[in-house]
CSV table of C-alpha atoms in Angstrom, one decimal:
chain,number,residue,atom,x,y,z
A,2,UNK,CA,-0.2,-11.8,-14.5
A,3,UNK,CA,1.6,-13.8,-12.3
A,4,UNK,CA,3.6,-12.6,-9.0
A,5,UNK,CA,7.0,-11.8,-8.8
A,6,UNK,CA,8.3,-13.1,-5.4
A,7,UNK,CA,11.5,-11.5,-3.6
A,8,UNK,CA,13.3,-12.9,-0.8
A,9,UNK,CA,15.1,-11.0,1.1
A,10,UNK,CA,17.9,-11.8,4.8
A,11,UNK,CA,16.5,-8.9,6.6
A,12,UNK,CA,13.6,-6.2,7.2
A,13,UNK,CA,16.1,-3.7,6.3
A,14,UNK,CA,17.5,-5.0,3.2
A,15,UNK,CA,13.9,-5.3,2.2
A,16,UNK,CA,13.2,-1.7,3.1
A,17,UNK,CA,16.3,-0.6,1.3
A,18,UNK,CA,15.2,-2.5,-1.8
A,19,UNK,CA,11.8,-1.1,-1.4
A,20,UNK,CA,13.1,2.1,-1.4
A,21,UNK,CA,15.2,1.8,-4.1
A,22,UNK,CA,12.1,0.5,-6.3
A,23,UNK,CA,10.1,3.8,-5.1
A,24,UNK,CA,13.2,5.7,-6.4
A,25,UNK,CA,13.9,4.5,-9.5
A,26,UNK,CA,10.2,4.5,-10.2
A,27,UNK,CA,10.0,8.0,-9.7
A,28,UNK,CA,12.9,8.8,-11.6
A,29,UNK,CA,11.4,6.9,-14.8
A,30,UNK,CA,8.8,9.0,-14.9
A,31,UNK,CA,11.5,11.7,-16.2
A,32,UNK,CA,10.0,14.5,-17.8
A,33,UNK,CA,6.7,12.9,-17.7
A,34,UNK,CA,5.1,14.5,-15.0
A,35,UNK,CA,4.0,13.8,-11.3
A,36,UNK,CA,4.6,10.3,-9.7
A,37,UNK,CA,1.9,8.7,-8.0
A,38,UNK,CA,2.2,6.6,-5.1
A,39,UNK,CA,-0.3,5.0,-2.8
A,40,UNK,CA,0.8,4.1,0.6
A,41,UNK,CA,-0.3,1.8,3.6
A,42,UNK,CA,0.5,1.8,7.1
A,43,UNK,CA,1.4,-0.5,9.7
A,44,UNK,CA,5.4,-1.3,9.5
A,45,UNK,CA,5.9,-0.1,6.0
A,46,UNK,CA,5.9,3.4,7.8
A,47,UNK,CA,8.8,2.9,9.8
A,48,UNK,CA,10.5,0.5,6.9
A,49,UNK,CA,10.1,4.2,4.6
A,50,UNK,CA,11.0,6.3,6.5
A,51,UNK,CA,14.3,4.5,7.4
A,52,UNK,CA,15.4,3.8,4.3
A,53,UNK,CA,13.1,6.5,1.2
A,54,UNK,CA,15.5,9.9,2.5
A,55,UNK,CA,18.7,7.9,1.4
A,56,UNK,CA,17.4,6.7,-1.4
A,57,UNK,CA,15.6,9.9,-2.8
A,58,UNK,CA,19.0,12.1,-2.1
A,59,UNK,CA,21.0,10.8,-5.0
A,60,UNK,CA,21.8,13.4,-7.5
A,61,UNK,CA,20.3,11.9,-10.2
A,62,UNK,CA,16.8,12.2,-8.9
A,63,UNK,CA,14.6,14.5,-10.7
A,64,UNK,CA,12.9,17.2,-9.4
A,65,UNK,CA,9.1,15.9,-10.3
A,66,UNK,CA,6.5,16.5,-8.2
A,67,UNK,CA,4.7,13.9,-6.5
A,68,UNK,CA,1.6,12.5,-4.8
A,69,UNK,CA,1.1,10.9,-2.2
A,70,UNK,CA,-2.5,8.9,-1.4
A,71,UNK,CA,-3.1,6.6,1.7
A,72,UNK,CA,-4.6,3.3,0.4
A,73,UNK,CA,-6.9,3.6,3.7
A,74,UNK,CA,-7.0,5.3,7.2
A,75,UNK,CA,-8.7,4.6,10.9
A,76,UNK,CA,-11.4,7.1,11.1
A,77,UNK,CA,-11.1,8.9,14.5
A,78,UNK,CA,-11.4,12.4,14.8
A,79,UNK,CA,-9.0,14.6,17.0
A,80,UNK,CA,-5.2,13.9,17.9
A,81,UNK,CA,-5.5,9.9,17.2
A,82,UNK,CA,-2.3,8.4,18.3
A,83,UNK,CA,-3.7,5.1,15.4
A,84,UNK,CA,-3.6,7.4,12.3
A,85,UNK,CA,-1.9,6.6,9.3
A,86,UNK,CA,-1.4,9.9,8.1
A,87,UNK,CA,-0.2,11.4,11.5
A,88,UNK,CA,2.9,8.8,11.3
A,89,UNK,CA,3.5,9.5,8.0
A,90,UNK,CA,3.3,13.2,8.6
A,91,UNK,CA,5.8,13.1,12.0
A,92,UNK,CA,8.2,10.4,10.5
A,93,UNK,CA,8.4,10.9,6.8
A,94,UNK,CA,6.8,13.8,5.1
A,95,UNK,CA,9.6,16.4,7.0
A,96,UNK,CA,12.7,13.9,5.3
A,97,UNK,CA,11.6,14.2,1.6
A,98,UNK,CA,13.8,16.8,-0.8
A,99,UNK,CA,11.7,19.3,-2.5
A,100,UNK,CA,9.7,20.1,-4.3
A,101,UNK,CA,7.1,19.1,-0.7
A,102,UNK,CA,4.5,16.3,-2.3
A,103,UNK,CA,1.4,17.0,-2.8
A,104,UNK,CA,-0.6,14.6,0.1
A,105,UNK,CA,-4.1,13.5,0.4
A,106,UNK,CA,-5.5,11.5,3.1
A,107,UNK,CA,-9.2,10.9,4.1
A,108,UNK,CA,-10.5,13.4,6.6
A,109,UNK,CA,-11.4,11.7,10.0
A,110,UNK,CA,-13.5,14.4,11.4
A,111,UNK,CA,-16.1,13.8,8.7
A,112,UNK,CA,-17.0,10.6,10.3
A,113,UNK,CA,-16.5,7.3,7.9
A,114,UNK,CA,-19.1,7.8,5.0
A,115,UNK,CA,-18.7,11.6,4.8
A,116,UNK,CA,-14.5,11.0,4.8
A,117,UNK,CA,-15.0,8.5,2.2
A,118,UNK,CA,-17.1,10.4,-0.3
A,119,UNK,CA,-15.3,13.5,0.6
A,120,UNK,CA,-11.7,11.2,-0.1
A,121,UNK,CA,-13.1,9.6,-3.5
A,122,UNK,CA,-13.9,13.0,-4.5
A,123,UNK,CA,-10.4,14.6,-4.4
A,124,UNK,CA,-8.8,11.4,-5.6
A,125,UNK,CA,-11.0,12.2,-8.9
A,126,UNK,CA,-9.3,15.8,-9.2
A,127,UNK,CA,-6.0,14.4,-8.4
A,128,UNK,CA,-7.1,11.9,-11.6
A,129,UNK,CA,-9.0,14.2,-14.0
A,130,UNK,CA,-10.7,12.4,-16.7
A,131,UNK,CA,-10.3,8.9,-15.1
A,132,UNK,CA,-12.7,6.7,-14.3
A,133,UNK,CA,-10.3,4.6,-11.5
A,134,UNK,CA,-7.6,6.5,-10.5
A,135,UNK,CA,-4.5,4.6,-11.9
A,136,UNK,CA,-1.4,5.2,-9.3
A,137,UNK,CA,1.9,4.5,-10.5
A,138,UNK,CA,2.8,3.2,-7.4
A,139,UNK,CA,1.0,1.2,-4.8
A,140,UNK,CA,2.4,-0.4,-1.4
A,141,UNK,CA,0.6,-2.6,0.5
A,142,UNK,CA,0.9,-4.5,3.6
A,143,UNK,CA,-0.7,-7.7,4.2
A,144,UNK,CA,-2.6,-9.4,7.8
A,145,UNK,CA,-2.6,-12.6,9.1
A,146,UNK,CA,-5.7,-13.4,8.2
A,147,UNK,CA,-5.2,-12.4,4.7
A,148,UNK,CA,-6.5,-8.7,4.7
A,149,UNK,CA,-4.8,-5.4,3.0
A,150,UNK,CA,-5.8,-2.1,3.1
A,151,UNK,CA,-8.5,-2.1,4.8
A,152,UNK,CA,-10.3,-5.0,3.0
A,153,UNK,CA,-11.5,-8.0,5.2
A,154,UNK,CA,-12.1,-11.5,4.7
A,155,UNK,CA,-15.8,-12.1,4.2
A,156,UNK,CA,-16.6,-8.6,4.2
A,157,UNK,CA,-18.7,-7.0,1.4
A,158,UNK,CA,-16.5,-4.5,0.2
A,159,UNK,CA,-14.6,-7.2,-1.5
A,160,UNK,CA,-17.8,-6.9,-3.7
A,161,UNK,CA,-17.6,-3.6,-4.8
A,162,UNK,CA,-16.8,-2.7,-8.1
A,163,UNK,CA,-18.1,1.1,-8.6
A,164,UNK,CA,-16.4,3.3,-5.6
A,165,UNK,CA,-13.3,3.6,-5.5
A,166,UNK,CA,-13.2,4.5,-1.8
A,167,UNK,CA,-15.6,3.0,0.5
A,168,UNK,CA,-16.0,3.7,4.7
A,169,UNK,CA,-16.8,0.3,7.2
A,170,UNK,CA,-17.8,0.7,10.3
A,171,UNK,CA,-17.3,-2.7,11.1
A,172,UNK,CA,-13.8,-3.5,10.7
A,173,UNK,CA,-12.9,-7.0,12.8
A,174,UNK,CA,-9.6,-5.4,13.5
A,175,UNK,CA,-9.8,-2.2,15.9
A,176,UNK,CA,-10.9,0.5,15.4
A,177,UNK,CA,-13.9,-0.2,13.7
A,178,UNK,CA,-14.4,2.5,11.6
A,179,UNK,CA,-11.8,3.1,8.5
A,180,UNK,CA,-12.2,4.9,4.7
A,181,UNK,CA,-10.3,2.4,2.6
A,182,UNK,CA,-9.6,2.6,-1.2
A,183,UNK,CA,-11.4,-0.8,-3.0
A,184,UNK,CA,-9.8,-3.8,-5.6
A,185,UNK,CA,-10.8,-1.5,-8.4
A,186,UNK,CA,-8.2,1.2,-7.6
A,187,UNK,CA,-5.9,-1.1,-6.1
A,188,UNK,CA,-6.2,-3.6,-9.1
A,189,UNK,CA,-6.0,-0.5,-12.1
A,190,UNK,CA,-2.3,0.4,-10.5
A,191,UNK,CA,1.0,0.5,-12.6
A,192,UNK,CA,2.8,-1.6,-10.1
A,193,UNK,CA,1.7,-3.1,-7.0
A,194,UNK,CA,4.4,-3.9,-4.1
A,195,UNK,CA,3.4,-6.4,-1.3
A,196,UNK,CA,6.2,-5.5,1.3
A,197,UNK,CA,5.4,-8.2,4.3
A,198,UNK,CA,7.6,-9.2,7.2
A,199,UNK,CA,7.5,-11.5,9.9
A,200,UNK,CA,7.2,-15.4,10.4
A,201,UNK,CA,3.7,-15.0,12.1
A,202,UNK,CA,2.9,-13.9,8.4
A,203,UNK,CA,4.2,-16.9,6.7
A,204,UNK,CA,1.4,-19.1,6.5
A,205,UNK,CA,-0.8,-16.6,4.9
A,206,UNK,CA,1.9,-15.7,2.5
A,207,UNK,CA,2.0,-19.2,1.4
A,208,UNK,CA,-2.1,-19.4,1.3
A,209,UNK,CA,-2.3,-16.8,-1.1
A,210,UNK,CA,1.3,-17.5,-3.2
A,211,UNK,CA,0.2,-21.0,-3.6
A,212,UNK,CA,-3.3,-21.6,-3.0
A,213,UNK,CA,-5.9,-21.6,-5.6
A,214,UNK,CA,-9.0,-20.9,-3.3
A,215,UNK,CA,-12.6,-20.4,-4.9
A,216,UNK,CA,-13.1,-17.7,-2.3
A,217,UNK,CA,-9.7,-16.2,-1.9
A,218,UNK,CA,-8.2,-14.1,0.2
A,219,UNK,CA,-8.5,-10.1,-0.1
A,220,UNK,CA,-4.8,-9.7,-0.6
A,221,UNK,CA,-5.2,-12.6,-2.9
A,222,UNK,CA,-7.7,-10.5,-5.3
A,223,UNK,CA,-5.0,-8.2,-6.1
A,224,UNK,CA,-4.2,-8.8,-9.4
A,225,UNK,CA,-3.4,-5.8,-11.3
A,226,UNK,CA,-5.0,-5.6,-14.7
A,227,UNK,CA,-2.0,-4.5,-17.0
A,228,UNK,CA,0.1,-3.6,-14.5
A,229,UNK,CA,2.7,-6.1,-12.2
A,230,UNK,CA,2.5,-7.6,-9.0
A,231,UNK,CA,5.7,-7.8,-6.9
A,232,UNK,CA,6.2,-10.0,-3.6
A,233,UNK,CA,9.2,-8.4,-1.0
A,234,UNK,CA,9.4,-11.0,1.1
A,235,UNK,CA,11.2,-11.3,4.6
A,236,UNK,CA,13.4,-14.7,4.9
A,237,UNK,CA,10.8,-15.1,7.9
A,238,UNK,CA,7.8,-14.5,6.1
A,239,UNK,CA,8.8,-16.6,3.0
A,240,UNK,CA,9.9,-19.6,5.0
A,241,UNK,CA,6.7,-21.9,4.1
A,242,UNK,CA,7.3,-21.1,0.4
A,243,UNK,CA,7.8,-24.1,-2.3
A,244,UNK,CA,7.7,-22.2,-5.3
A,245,UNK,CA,10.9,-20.5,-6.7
A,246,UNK,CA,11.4,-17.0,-5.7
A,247,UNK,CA,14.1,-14.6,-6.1
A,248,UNK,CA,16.5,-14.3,-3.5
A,249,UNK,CA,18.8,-11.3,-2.6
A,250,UNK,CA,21.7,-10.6,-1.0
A,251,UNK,CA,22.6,-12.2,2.3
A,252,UNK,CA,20.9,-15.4,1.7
């Protein structure tokens, strides 16, 4: 399925747009049961937690329960000032309305291959009877060099098609150690988001939007089964872009 590429003037009006798409997401599921959403770190912590609360405190929102899942973590044990979870924990978990979201995140003081299996082990309870866990809702952020999650050019977890969360210990980007879910999960997902700002980005954006590489990029192998594959694109990080997109307001 091919990608559906937004263009947006601003950081902010892509985080508000973001944030809207969580919403409304949420609020489809109805009277369906709990909403599933994956979520990376990096910017798109501060990008939700500015702009989710507003979004989530409309009075149409249902009062579903959620889940939240962290599509990978550094692996430090004690008060690591790096950890995913931690931001999420100080700058968003405390804005969300009730009902409080159920949250799992890897366990850094089991080390990287005892967080992983312990982490792929609760994911299965949070999905009974699933082989992949299928998230309604995954957000991910995307490198320079072409990485997301915590999936790395050349690296052989890019190979892996049985766990569905796998540790390194030799990530190129510090710190070395990291539990990070694998394509399998990330391509069985309802809806996959790629929020990316930045001009530094836009040359990688443009690799992987336009290229047709025999090895691609990780962010590049992305390509949910029967689910869709949305772009939110920065003007900055879409400035390299030949192929029509959709723009938003501002532009």
């Amino acid at each position: 399925m091919a990608a559906a590429v937004s263009v947006f003037a601003s950081p902010a009006e892509l985080g508000e747009a973001l944030a809207g798409l969580v919403a409304a997401r949420a609020a489809a599921r109805g009277g369906a049961g709990r909403f599933s959403l994956g979520l990376s770190g990096g910017s798109l912590v501060e990008l939700l937690a500015k702009h989710l609360p507003p979004a989530l405190r409309r009075p149409e929102r249902p009062a579903e329960p959620w889940l939240l899942a962290l599509c990978d973590e550094r692996v430090a044990p004690g008060p690591n000032p790096h950890s995913t979870a931690r931001h999420y924990r100080e700058r968003l978990l405390p804005q969300l309305p009730a009902p409080a979201p159920t949250v799992l995140v890897p366990n850094a003081e089991l080390g990287p291959d005892g967080a992983a299996r312990d982490y792929g082990e609760r994911l299965r309870q949070a999905f009974p009877g699933a082989a992949i866990p299928v998230f309604d809702l995954l957000l991910l952020g995307l490198g320079p060099d072409g990485h997301t999650a915590s999936l790395f050019p050349g690296h052989r977890l890019l190979q892996e098609t049985e766990e569905i969360v796998a540790a390194l210990t030799d990530s190129p980007k510090p710190p070395p150690e990291r539990v990070t879910l694998t394509l399998p999960v990330l391509n069985a997902a309802r809806t996959v988001v790629f929020a990316v700002t930045g001009e530094e980005k836009a040359p990688v954006v443009k690799r992987i939007l336009e290229g047709n590489e025999e090895n691609p990029l990780p962010a590049a192998r992305v390509r949910p089964h029967s689910g869709e594959l949305l772009w939110f694109l920065d003007e900055a990080a879409a400035k390299e872009l030949t192929i029509p997109v959709e723009k938003h307001s501002g532009l």
